[in-house]
PDB file of C-alpha atoms in Angstrom:
ATOM      1  CA  MET I1319      -0.173  -0.511  -0.019  1.00  0.00           C
ATOM      2  CA  PRO I1320       1.372   3.256  -1.084  1.00  0.00           C
ATOM      3  CA  LYS I1321       2.780   5.915   1.780  1.00  0.00           C
ATOM      4  CA  PRO I1322       0.639   9.050   1.619  1.00  0.00           C
ATOM      5  CA  ARG I1323       2.805  11.897  -0.037  1.00  0.00           C
ATOM      6  CA  ALA I1324       2.474  13.810   4.101  1.00  0.00           C
ATOM      7  CA  ALA I1325       4.344  10.574   4.981  1.00  0.00           C
ATOM      8  CA  TYR I1326       7.233  11.814   2.684  1.00  0.00           C
ATOM      9  CA  PRO I1327       9.882  14.192   3.877  1.00  0.00           C
ATOM     10  CA  LEU I1328       9.162  18.162   2.812  1.00  0.00           C
ATOM     11  CA  HIS I1329      12.464  18.353   0.848  1.00  0.00           C
ATOM     12  CA  TRP I1330      10.710  15.307  -1.453  1.00  0.00           C
ATOM     13  CA  ARG I1331       7.508  17.293  -1.462  1.00  0.00           C
ATOM     14  CA  LEU I1332       9.296  20.692  -2.617  1.00  0.00           C
ATOM     15  CA  MET I1333      11.303  18.168  -5.065  1.00  0.00           C
ATOM     16  CA  ASP I1334       8.196  16.974  -6.682  1.00  0.00           C
ATOM     17  CA  PHE I1335       6.418  20.118  -6.571  1.00  0.00           C
ATOM     18  CA  THR I1336       9.302  22.235  -8.721  1.00  0.00           C
ATOM     19  CA  GLU I1337       9.291  19.151 -10.935  1.00  0.00           C
ATOM     20  CA  SER I1338       5.735  19.102 -11.499  1.00  0.00           C
ATOM     21  CA  VAL I1339       5.730  23.440 -12.056  1.00  0.00           C
ATOM     22  CA  ALA I1340       9.054  22.927 -14.778  1.00  0.00           C
ATOM     23  CA  ASP I1341       6.993  20.353 -16.679  1.00  0.00           C
ATOM     24  CA  ARG I1342       4.128  22.039 -16.713  1.00  0.00           C
ATOM     25  CA  LEU I1343       5.714  25.143 -18.420  1.00  0.00           C
ATOM     26  CA  PHE I1344       8.416  23.661 -20.275  1.00  0.00           C
ATOM     27  CA  PRO I1345       7.317  20.284 -21.213  1.00  0.00           C
ATOM     28  CA  ARG I1346       9.877  17.199 -21.200  1.00  0.00           C
ATOM     29  CA  SER I1347       8.432  16.983 -24.815  1.00  0.00           C
ATOM     30  CA  LEU I1348      10.482  20.318 -26.232  1.00  0.00           C
ATOM     31  CA  SER I1349      14.023  19.245 -24.070  1.00  0.00           C
ATOM     32  CA  ARG I1350      15.375  19.356 -27.766  1.00  0.00           C
ATOM     33  CA  PHE I1351      14.725  23.427 -26.877  1.00  0.00           C
ATOM     34  CA  THR I1352      16.432  23.469 -23.667  1.00  0.00           C
ATOM     35  CA  GLY I1353      19.778  24.606 -25.281  1.00  0.00           C
ATOM     36  CA  TRP I1354      18.122  27.793 -27.303  1.00  0.00           C
ATOM     37  CA  LEU I1355      16.543  28.331 -23.560  1.00  0.00           C
ATOM     38  CA  MET I1356      19.679  28.678 -22.036  1.00  0.00           C
ATOM     39  CA  ILE I1357      21.217  30.531 -24.643  1.00  0.00           C
ATOM     40  CA  ALA I1358      17.848  32.741 -24.952  1.00  0.00           C
ATOM     41  CA  PRO I1359      18.704  35.372 -21.950  1.00  0.00           C
ATOM     42  CA  ALA I1360      21.977  35.925 -24.097  1.00  0.00           C
ATOM     43  CA  LEU I1361      21.020  36.673 -26.992  1.00  0.00           C
ATOM     44  CA  LEU I1362      18.061  38.732 -26.122  1.00  0.00           C
ATOM     45  CA  LEU I1363      20.745  40.850 -24.203  1.00  0.00           C
ATOM     46  CA  VAL I1364      23.113  41.243 -27.504  1.00  0.00           C
ATOM     47  CA  GLY I1365      19.611  41.773 -28.959  1.00  0.00           C
ATOM     48  CA  ILE I1366      19.313  44.988 -27.012  1.00  0.00           C
ATOM     49  CA  LEU I1367      22.779  45.704 -27.682  1.00  0.00           C
ATOM     50  CA  LEU I1368      22.064  45.542 -31.525  1.00  0.00           C
ATOM     51  CA  VAL I1369      19.554  47.591 -31.278  1.00  0.00           C
ATOM     52  CA  GLY I1370      21.530  50.474 -29.281  1.00  0.00           C
ATOM     53  CA  LEU I1371      23.945  49.957 -32.167  1.00  0.00           C
ATOM     54  CA  VAL I1372      21.360  50.706 -34.562  1.00  0.00           C
ATOM     55  CA  GLN I1373      19.999  53.810 -33.270  1.00  0.00           C
ATOM     56  CA  ILE I1374      23.217  55.383 -32.321  1.00  0.00           C
ATOM     57  CA  ALA I1375      24.066  54.863 -36.166  1.00  0.00           C
ATOM     58  CA  ASP I1376      21.476  56.288 -36.696  1.00  0.00           C
ATOM     59  CA  ALA I1377      22.170  59.203 -34.695  1.00  0.00           C
ATOM     60  CA  SER I1378      25.885  59.691 -36.474  1.00  0.00           C
ATOM     61  CA  LEU I1379      24.252  60.144 -40.065  1.00  0.00           C
ATOM     62  CA  HIS I1380      22.570  63.663 -38.761  1.00  0.00           C
ATOM     63  CA  THR I1381      24.528  66.744 -38.218  1.00  0.00           C
ATOM     64  CA  LEU I1382      24.196  69.368 -35.312  1.00  0.00           C
ATOM     65  CA  ASP I1383      22.491  72.513 -36.300  1.00  0.00           C
ATOM     66  CA  ARG I1384      25.199  75.248 -34.236  1.00  0.00           C
ATOM     67  CA  LYS I1385      22.468  78.112 -34.982  1.00  0.00           C
ATOM     68  CA  THR I1386      19.032  76.304 -33.680  1.00  0.00           C
ATOM     69  CA  PHE I1387      21.628  73.275 -31.759  1.00  0.00           C
ATOM     70  CA  ARG I1388      18.933  70.576 -33.427  1.00  0.00           C
ATOM     71  CA  THR I1389      19.999  67.718 -35.303  1.00  0.00           C
ATOM     72  CA  SER I1390      19.057  67.617 -38.821  1.00  0.00           C
ATOM     73  CA  GLU I1391      16.683  65.232 -40.747  1.00  0.00           C
ATOM     74  CA  ALA I1392      19.487  64.864 -43.661  1.00  0.00           C
ATOM     75  CA  PHE I1393      21.344  62.059 -43.924  1.00  0.00           C
ATOM     76  CA  SER I1394      25.229  62.096 -44.091  1.00  0.00           C
ATOM     77  CA  LEU I1395      28.590  61.687 -43.239  1.00  0.00           C
ATOM     78  CA  ASP I1396      29.962  64.912 -42.049  1.00  0.00           C
ATOM     79  CA  ASN I1397      30.269  63.907 -38.673  1.00  0.00           C
ATOM     80  CA  TYR I1398      33.096  61.240 -39.866  1.00  0.00           C
ATOM     81  CA  ARG I1399      34.491  63.694 -41.645  1.00  0.00           C
ATOM     82  CA  THR I1400      34.976  65.758 -39.283  1.00  0.00           C
ATOM     83  CA  VAL I1401      36.419  63.492 -36.825  1.00  0.00           C
ATOM     84  CA  LEU I1402      38.785  62.233 -39.391  1.00  0.00           C
ATOM     85  CA  SER I1403      39.448  65.470 -40.826  1.00  0.00           C
ATOM     86  CA  GLN I1404      40.054  67.548 -37.746  1.00  0.00           C
ATOM     87  CA  GLY I1405      44.393  66.659 -35.391  1.00  0.00           C
ATOM     88  CA  VAL I1406      42.286  66.710 -31.762  1.00  0.00           C
ATOM     89  CA  TYR I1407      40.622  63.365 -32.978  1.00  0.00           C
ATOM     90  CA  LEU I1408      42.497  61.951 -34.459  1.00  0.00           C
ATOM     91  CA  THR I1409      45.300  62.173 -31.894  1.00  0.00           C
ATOM     92  CA  VAL I1410      42.865  61.013 -28.770  1.00  0.00           C
ATOM     93  CA  LEU I1411      42.613  57.618 -31.278  1.00  0.00           C
ATOM     94  CA  TRP I1412      46.128  57.185 -31.689  1.00  0.00           C
ATOM     95  CA  ARG I1413      46.599  57.641 -27.905  1.00  0.00           C
ATOM     96  CA  SER I1414      43.830  55.366 -27.101  1.00  0.00           C
ATOM     97  CA  VAL I1415      45.334  52.681 -29.513  1.00  0.00           C
ATOM     98  CA  LEU I1416      49.124  53.431 -28.581  1.00  0.00           C
ATOM     99  CA  GLY I1417      47.810  53.160 -24.932  1.00  0.00           C
ATOM    100  CA  ALA I1418      45.766  49.813 -25.459  1.00  0.00           C
ATOM    101  CA  VAL I1419      49.092  48.343 -26.767  1.00  0.00           C
ATOM    102  CA  LEU I1420      51.566  49.958 -24.013  1.00  0.00           C
ATOM    103  CA  VAL I1421      49.352  48.787 -21.197  1.00  0.00           C
ATOM    104  CA  THR I1422      48.821  44.676 -23.068  1.00  0.00           C
ATOM    105  CA  LEU I1423      52.100  44.600 -23.012  1.00  0.00           C
ATOM    106  CA  PHE I1424      52.659  46.089 -19.886  1.00  0.00           C
ATOM    107  CA  THR I1425      50.260  43.797 -18.149  1.00  0.00           C
ATOM    108  CA  LEU I1426      51.375  40.107 -19.917  1.00  0.00           C
ATOM    109  CA  ILE I1427      54.787  41.357 -18.783  1.00  0.00           C
ATOM    110  CA  LEU I1428      53.992  41.196 -15.149  1.00  0.00           C
ATOM    111  CA  ALA I1429      50.803  38.714 -15.026  1.00  0.00           C
ATOM    112  CA  PHE I1430      52.881  36.014 -16.814  1.00  0.00           C
ATOM    113  CA  PRO I1431      55.739  36.115 -13.571  1.00  0.00           C
ATOM    114  CA  TYR I1432      52.491  36.573 -10.755  1.00  0.00           C
ATOM    115  CA  ALA I1433      49.709  33.506 -12.598  1.00  0.00           C
ATOM    116  CA  TYR I1434      53.026  31.285 -13.018  1.00  0.00           C
ATOM    117  CA  VAL I1435      54.097  31.850  -9.026  1.00  0.00           C
ATOM    118  CA  MET I1436      51.393  32.192  -7.910  1.00  0.00           C
ATOM    119  CA  VAL I1437      50.030  28.169  -9.733  1.00  0.00           C
ATOM    120  CA  ARG I1438      53.623  26.847  -9.382  1.00  0.00           C
ATOM    121  CA  THR I1439      54.032  27.628  -5.756  1.00  0.00           C
ATOM    122  CA  ARG I1440      54.357  24.704  -3.363  1.00  0.00           C
ATOM    123  CA  HIS I1441      53.205  26.731  -0.177  1.00  0.00           C
ATOM    124  CA  ALA I1442      49.617  26.997   0.387  1.00  0.00           C
ATOM    125  CA  SER I1443      50.750  29.844   2.799  1.00  0.00           C
ATOM    126  CA  LEU I1444      52.336  32.767  -0.337  1.00  0.00           C
ATOM    127  CA  ARG I1445      49.538  31.097  -2.942  1.00  0.00           C
ATOM    128  CA  LYS I1446      46.607  32.259  -0.189  1.00  0.00           C
ATOM    129  CA  LEU I1447      48.591  35.322  -0.284  1.00  0.00           C
ATOM    130  CA  LEU I1448      48.930  36.455  -4.030  1.00  0.00           C
ATOM    131  CA  LEU I1449      45.334  35.152  -4.389  1.00  0.00           C
ATOM    132  CA  ILE I1450      44.078  37.740  -1.514  1.00  0.00           C
ATOM    133  CA  ALA I1451      46.597  39.859  -2.648  1.00  0.00           C
ATOM    134  CA  LEU I1452      45.033  39.586  -6.400  1.00  0.00           C
ATOM    135  CA  PHE I1453      41.352  40.029  -5.364  1.00  0.00           C
ATOM    136  CA  LEU I1454      41.269  42.702  -2.685  1.00  0.00           C
ATOM    137  CA  PRO I1455      41.969  45.278  -5.697  1.00  0.00           C
ATOM    138  CA  PHE I1456      38.300  44.427  -7.173  1.00  0.00           C
ATOM    139  CA  PHE I1457      36.206  45.246  -3.774  1.00  0.00           C
ATOM    140  CA  ILE I1458      37.721  48.768  -4.222  1.00  0.00           C
ATOM    141  CA  GLY I1459      36.132  50.474  -7.358  1.00  0.00           C
ATOM    142  CA  GLN I1460      38.664  51.467 -10.032  1.00  0.00           C
ATOM    143  CA  VAL I1461      37.723  55.526  -9.236  1.00  0.00           C
ATOM    144  CA  VAL I1462      38.476  54.861  -5.892  1.00  0.00           C
ATOM    145  CA  ARG I1463      41.914  53.521  -7.124  1.00  0.00           C
ATOM    146  CA  ALA I1464      42.850  56.124  -8.800  1.00  0.00           C
ATOM    147  CA  TYR I1465      42.048  59.009  -6.345  1.00  0.00           C
ATOM    148  CA  GLY I1466      44.688  56.748  -3.931  1.00  0.00           C
ATOM    149  CA  TRP I1467      46.855  57.231  -6.738  1.00  0.00           C
ATOM    150  CA  LEU I1468      46.610  60.890  -6.531  1.00  0.00           C
ATOM    151  CA  ILE I1469      47.721  60.795  -2.884  1.00  0.00           C
ATOM    152  CA  ILE I1470      50.297  58.667  -3.706  1.00  0.00           C
ATOM    153  CA  LEU I1471      52.129  59.933  -6.711  1.00  0.00           C
ATOM    154  CA  GLY I1472      50.797  63.872  -5.714  1.00  0.00           C
ATOM    155  CA  ASN I1473      53.448  66.252  -5.454  1.00  0.00           C
ATOM    156  CA  GLU I1474      53.235  65.826  -1.619  1.00  0.00           C
ATOM    157  CA  GLY I1475      52.609  62.098  -2.496  1.00  0.00           C
ATOM    158  CA  MET I1476      54.703  59.114  -0.506  1.00  0.00           C
ATOM    159  CA  VAL I1477      56.771  58.945  -3.776  1.00  0.00           C
ATOM    160  CA  ASN I1478      57.005  62.863  -3.986  1.00  0.00           C
ATOM    161  CA  ASP I1479      58.227  62.712   0.273  1.00  0.00           C
ATOM    162  CA  ALA I1480      60.361  59.145  -0.384  1.00  0.00           C
ATOM    163  CA  LEU I1481      62.821  61.304  -3.190  1.00  0.00           C
ATOM    164  CA  ALA I1482      63.028  64.562  -1.021  1.00  0.00           C
ATOM    165  CA  LEU I1483      64.673  62.552   1.300  1.00  0.00           C
ATOM    166  CA  VAL I1484      67.147  61.542  -0.646  1.00  0.00           C
ATOM    167  CA  GLY I1485      67.891  65.218  -1.870  1.00  0.00           C
ATOM    168  CA  VAL I1486      65.538  64.548  -5.217  1.00  0.00           C
ATOM    169  CA  PRO I1487      63.322  67.696  -6.221  1.00  0.00           C
ATOM    170  CA  VAL I1488      59.774  67.387  -6.502  1.00  0.00           C
ATOM    171  CA  GLN I1489      58.805  64.791  -9.369  1.00  0.00           C
ATOM    172  CA  ARG I1490      55.268  65.987 -12.043  1.00  0.00           C
ATOM    173  CA  LEU I1491      54.657  61.992 -11.439  1.00  0.00           C
ATOM    174  CA  LEU I1492      50.918  63.153 -12.596  1.00  0.00           C
ATOM    175  CA  TYR I1493      48.483  64.598 -14.987  1.00  0.00           C
ATOM    176  CA  ASN I1494      50.752  63.385 -17.939  1.00  0.00           C
ATOM    177  CA  TYR I1495      50.284  59.996 -19.953  1.00  0.00           C
ATOM    178  CA  GLN I1496      52.329  58.364 -18.046  1.00  0.00           C
ATOM    179  CA  ALA I1497      49.962  58.266 -14.770  1.00  0.00           C
ATOM    180  CA  VAL I1498      47.648  57.120 -17.186  1.00  0.00           C
ATOM    181  CA  ILE I1499      49.790  54.547 -18.204  1.00  0.00           C
ATOM    182  CA  PHE I1500      51.045  53.351 -14.940  1.00  0.00           C
ATOM    183  CA  GLY I1501      47.387  53.158 -13.190  1.00  0.00           C
ATOM    184  CA  LEU I1502      45.949  51.201 -15.709  1.00  0.00           C
ATOM    185  CA  VAL I1503      48.555  48.120 -15.689  1.00  0.00           C
ATOM    186  CA  GLN I1504      47.728  48.403 -12.219  1.00  0.00           C
ATOM    187  CA  TYR I1505      44.201  48.181 -13.103  1.00  0.00           C
ATOM    188  CA  MET I1506      44.200  45.440 -15.628  1.00  0.00           C
ATOM    189  CA  LEU I1507      46.555  43.459 -13.929  1.00  0.00           C
ATOM    190  CA  PRO I1508      44.416  40.569 -11.902  1.00  0.00           C
ATOM    191  CA  PHE I1509      42.455  40.819 -14.808  1.00  0.00           C
ATOM    192  CA  ALA I1510      45.229  39.111 -16.592  1.00  0.00           C
ATOM    193  CA  VAL I1511      46.263  37.010 -13.842  1.00  0.00           C
ATOM    194  CA  LEU I1512      43.136  35.544 -14.058  1.00  0.00           C
ATOM    195  CA  MET I1513      43.053  34.693 -17.841  1.00  0.00           C
ATOM    196  CA  LEU I1514      46.623  32.723 -16.952  1.00  0.00           C
ATOM    197  CA  ALA I1515      46.482  31.107 -14.007  1.00  0.00           C
ATOM    198  CA  PRO I1516      43.801  28.357 -15.563  1.00  0.00           C
ATOM    199  CA  ALA I1517      46.055  27.911 -18.599  1.00  0.00           C
ATOM    200  CA  LEU I1518      49.230  28.017 -16.523  1.00  0.00           C
ATOM    201  CA  THR I1519      47.286  25.203 -14.281  1.00  0.00           C
ATOM    202  CA  ALA I1520      46.105  23.070 -17.603  1.00  0.00           C
ATOM    203  CA  ILE I1521      49.766  22.735 -18.409  1.00  0.00           C
ATOM    204  CA  PRO I1522      51.468  19.219 -16.933  1.00  0.00           C
ATOM    205  CA  GLN I1523      54.666  19.576 -14.528  1.00  0.00           C
ATOM    206  CA  GLU I1524      56.014  16.996 -15.396  1.00  0.00           C
ATOM    207  CA  THR I1525      56.744  18.372 -19.615  1.00  0.00           C
ATOM    208  CA  GLU I1526      58.845  21.089 -18.133  1.00  0.00           C
ATOM    209  CA  ALA I1527      60.512  18.781 -16.140  1.00  0.00           C
ATOM    210  CA  ALA I1528      61.032  16.513 -18.963  1.00  0.00           C
ATOM    211  CA  ALA I1529      62.486  19.637 -20.756  1.00  0.00           C
ATOM    212  CA  GLY I1530      64.545  19.784 -17.788  1.00  0.00           C
ATOM    213  CA  SER I1531      65.966  16.227 -17.600  1.00  0.00           C
ATOM    214  CA  LEU I1532      66.701  16.776 -21.660  1.00  0.00           C
ATOM    215  CA  GLY I1533      69.228  19.711 -20.714  1.00  0.00           C
ATOM    216  CA  ALA I1534      67.080  22.974 -21.424  1.00  0.00           C
ATOM    217  CA  ASN I1535      68.168  25.439 -18.466  1.00  0.00           C
ATOM    218  CA  TRP I1536      65.132  27.102 -17.351  1.00  0.00           C
ATOM    219  CA  GLY I1537      64.806  29.695 -19.682  1.00  0.00           C
ATOM    220  CA  ARG I1538      64.990  27.030 -22.565  1.00  0.00           C
ATOM    221  CA  THR I1539      62.354  25.798 -20.800  1.00  0.00           C
ATOM    222  CA  MET I1540      60.250  29.031 -19.827  1.00  0.00           C
ATOM    223  CA  TRP I1541      60.849  30.385 -23.555  1.00  0.00           C
ATOM    224  CA  HIS I1542      60.538  26.472 -25.289  1.00  0.00           C
ATOM    225  CA  VAL I1543      57.936  25.094 -23.435  1.00  0.00           C
ATOM    226  CA  VAL I1544      55.790  27.103 -21.234  1.00  0.00           C
ATOM    227  CA  LEU I1545      55.542  29.998 -22.984  1.00  0.00           C
ATOM    228  CA  PRO I1546      54.087  28.323 -25.960  1.00  0.00           C
ATOM    229  CA  MET I1547      51.537  26.065 -24.148  1.00  0.00           C
ATOM    230  CA  ALA I1548      50.412  28.808 -22.012  1.00  0.00           C
ATOM    231  CA  ARG I1549      49.748  30.894 -25.350  1.00  0.00           C
ATOM    232  CA  PRO I1550      45.145  30.571 -25.328  1.00  0.00           C
ATOM    233  CA  GLY I1551      45.556  31.548 -21.502  1.00  0.00           C
ATOM    234  CA  LEU I1552      47.992  35.269 -23.201  1.00  0.00           C
ATOM    235  CA  ILE I1553      45.902  35.559 -25.650  1.00  0.00           C
ATOM    236  CA  GLY I1554      42.444  35.651 -23.984  1.00  0.00           C
ATOM    237  CA  ALA I1555      44.203  37.993 -21.121  1.00  0.00           C
ATOM    238  CA  GLY I1556      45.939  39.973 -24.101  1.00  0.00           C
ATOM    239  CA  LEU I1557      42.442  40.614 -25.462  1.00  0.00           C
ATOM    240  CA  VAL I1558      40.707  41.091 -22.350  1.00  0.00           C
ATOM    241  CA  VAL I1559      43.079  44.138 -21.658  1.00  0.00           C
ATOM    242  CA  VAL I1560      43.551  45.751 -24.998  1.00  0.00           C
ATOM    243  CA  THR I1561      39.090  45.569 -25.270  1.00  0.00           C
ATOM    244  CA  LEU I1562      39.009  47.040 -21.404  1.00  0.00           C
ATOM    245  CA  THR I1563      42.234  49.424 -22.577  1.00  0.00           C
ATOM    246  CA  LEU I1564      40.234  51.243 -25.319  1.00  0.00           C
ATOM    247  CA  THR I1565      37.435  51.647 -23.210  1.00  0.00           C
ATOM    248  CA  ASP I1566      38.594  52.956 -19.950  1.00  0.00           C
ATOM    249  CA  PHE I1567      37.245  56.646 -19.247  1.00  0.00           C
ATOM    250  CA  ALA I1568      38.100  56.969 -15.396  1.00  0.00           C
ATOM    251  CA  MET I1569      42.339  56.351 -15.181  1.00  0.00           C
ATOM    252  CA  PRO I1570      42.515  59.075 -18.187  1.00  0.00           C
ATOM    253  CA  ALA I1571      40.366  61.728 -16.343  1.00  0.00           C
ATOM    254  CA  ILE I1572      41.194  61.439 -13.573  1.00  0.00           C
ATOM    255  CA  LEU I1573      45.443  60.802 -13.399  1.00  0.00           C
ATOM    256  CA  GLY I1574      45.410  62.301 -16.953  1.00  0.00           C
ATOM    257  CA  GLY I1575      44.049  65.671 -15.353  1.00  0.00           C
ATOM    258  CA  GLY I1576      41.532  65.698 -18.626  1.00  0.00           C
ATOM    259  CA  ARG I1577      44.847  66.264 -20.983  1.00  0.00           C
ATOM    260  CA  GLN I1578      45.126  62.482 -21.074  1.00  0.00           C
ATOM    261  CA  ASP I1579      42.052  61.192 -22.646  1.00  0.00           C
ATOM    262  CA  PHE I1580      40.543  58.061 -24.734  1.00  0.00           C
ATOM    263  CA  VAL I1581      38.409  58.020 -26.849  1.00  0.00           C
ATOM    264  CA  ALA I1582      35.801  57.225 -24.505  1.00  0.00           C
ATOM    265  CA  ASN I1583      36.164  60.938 -22.386  1.00  0.00           C
ATOM    266  CA  THR I1584      35.306  62.524 -25.632  1.00  0.00           C
ATOM    267  CA  ILE I1585      32.513  60.328 -26.066  1.00  0.00           C
ATOM    268  CA  TYR I1586      31.320  62.091 -22.757  1.00  0.00           C
ATOM    269  CA  ASP I1587      32.241  65.122 -23.955  1.00  0.00           C
ATOM    270  CA  GLN I1588      30.576  65.048 -27.042  1.00  0.00           C
ATOM    271  CA  PHE I1589      27.451  63.771 -25.694  1.00  0.00           C
ATOM    272  CA  PHE I1590      26.938  65.287 -22.780  1.00  0.00           C
ATOM    273  CA  ARG I1591      29.277  68.554 -23.081  1.00  0.00           C
ATOM    274  CA  THR I1592      29.013  69.723 -26.522  1.00  0.00           C
ATOM    275  CA  SER I1593      25.639  68.151 -27.294  1.00  0.00           C
ATOM    276  CA  ASP I1594      27.127  66.839 -30.481  1.00  0.00           C
ATOM    277  CA  GLN I1595      25.758  63.472 -30.052  1.00  0.00           C
ATOM    278  CA  GLY I1596      26.278  63.144 -34.521  1.00  0.00           C
ATOM    279  CA  VAL I1597      29.284  63.411 -33.283  1.00  0.00           C
ATOM    280  CA  GLY I1598      29.538  61.582 -30.263  1.00  0.00           C
ATOM    281  CA  ALA I1599      28.175  58.316 -32.200  1.00  0.00           C
ATOM    282  CA  ALA I1600      30.147  59.257 -34.649  1.00  0.00           C
ATOM    283  CA  LEU I1601      33.184  58.009 -32.291  1.00  0.00           C
ATOM    284  CA  THR I1602      31.540  55.223 -30.151  1.00  0.00           C
ATOM    285  CA  LEU I1603      30.736  53.709 -33.771  1.00  0.00           C
ATOM    286  CA  MET I1604      34.522  54.130 -34.778  1.00  0.00           C
ATOM    287  CA  LEU I1605      35.455  52.465 -31.590  1.00  0.00           C
ATOM    288  CA  VAL I1606      33.223  49.974 -32.169  1.00  0.00           C
ATOM    289  CA  ALA I1607      35.187  49.284 -35.427  1.00  0.00           C
ATOM    290  CA  LEU I1608      38.384  49.687 -33.665  1.00  0.00           C
ATOM    291  CA  GLY I1609      37.308  47.099 -30.632  1.00  0.00           C
ATOM    292  CA  SER I1610      35.967  44.624 -33.697  1.00  0.00           C
ATOM    293  CA  LEU I1611      39.001  44.930 -35.630  1.00  0.00           C
ATOM    294  CA  VAL I1612      41.651  44.028 -32.724  1.00  0.00           C
ATOM    295  CA  VAL I1613      40.115  41.144 -31.485  1.00  0.00           C
ATOM    296  CA  GLY I1614      39.079  39.972 -35.673  1.00  0.00           C
ATOM    297  CA  VAL I1615      43.096  40.206 -36.527  1.00  0.00           C
ATOM    298  CA  ILE I1616      44.154  38.079 -33.036  1.00  0.00           C
ATOM    299  CA  PHE I1617      41.685  35.441 -34.139  1.00  0.00           C
ATOM    300  CA  THR I1618      42.972  35.694 -37.651  1.00  0.00           C
ATOM    301  CA  LEU I1619      46.477  35.609 -36.580  1.00  0.00           C
ATOM    302  CA  PHE I1620      46.269  33.106 -34.132  1.00  0.00           C
ATOM    303  CA  GLY I1621      42.561  31.120 -34.864  1.00  0.00           C
ATOM    304  CA  ALA I1622      40.135  30.838 -32.770  1.00  0.00           C
ATOM    305  CA  GLY I1623      41.139  27.190 -31.236  1.00  0.00           C
ATOM    306  CA  THR I1624      43.913  29.303 -28.724  1.00  0.00           C
ATOM    307  CA  LEU I1625      41.433  29.926 -26.891  1.00  0.00           C
ATOM    308  CA  ALA I1626      40.351  26.448 -26.595  1.00  0.00           C
ATOM    309  CA  MET I1627      37.281  26.941 -28.789  1.00  0.00           C
ATOM    310  CA  GLY I1628      35.959  24.932 -32.269  1.00  0.00           C
ATOM    311  CA  ARG I1629      39.314  23.672 -33.184  1.00  0.00           C
ATOM    312  CA  ALA I1630      40.530  22.023 -29.915  1.00  0.00           C
ATOM    313  CA  ARG I1631      37.987  19.564 -31.097  1.00  0.00           C
ATOM    314  CA  GLN I1632      38.902  18.720 -34.194  1.00  0.00           C
TER     315      GLN I1632
END
């Protein structure tokens, strides 16, 4: 004789109720569409992004009438001609691209040994310390970190105080391009380490030991074994850093003092200060195209398989 339902534990009954609700909402006969259902939220977000880009593209084709401060109804490419013909916009674009390249290079140089030591160390306490130091910046906002550097690198900051002890006069360490690059490298370093650590973890330590047993010293092992095998992590970290740097706003605005603006700062100025939405939209689309071009070139050179997608199954 079957037991009454009340005789079963409460969590069993809750699970049965949940399954019955799920069957009513999504019958098992539709289980072949489960995959599409799981990615539906992501597709919805991508669709919203595409709608926004279409609206921005439409705004970029209308110029601002400086007399009435109203956008024209006629379509034209004047906003793109303005961006490509005026030196100030070309300077900002070049500064952003150069900054992205430099920040990516310096960040990878610093992130690789950090990630390698964190993964390979046999001391649990050192690994915990490195992990804490890695995740701690995520609890502090980017703007707060930038203002922290203002205090440290200012004319009366800790660095200049230390230099004064050895007789070095006050150095101007802020509001220049080097300060922006420095701040961005410090900001991007945790992202790069997090991308590199899984790739280094996947490299068997026996491979390095085998290279050593064949006569390779530490340097040759790193160059010929570890670095090639860590290529997916290096490319992934590079992609993350270069795209985030191209679109960064806070570091150039705060550490650059308004004189080392990147594209994002100029877009903000066009939308909210000069109210020239046409030029701002044109710059936005050019930034999207630039980022897409960088990603496309990297995938063309190294292939998506380097990110463990597609080609790894072949």
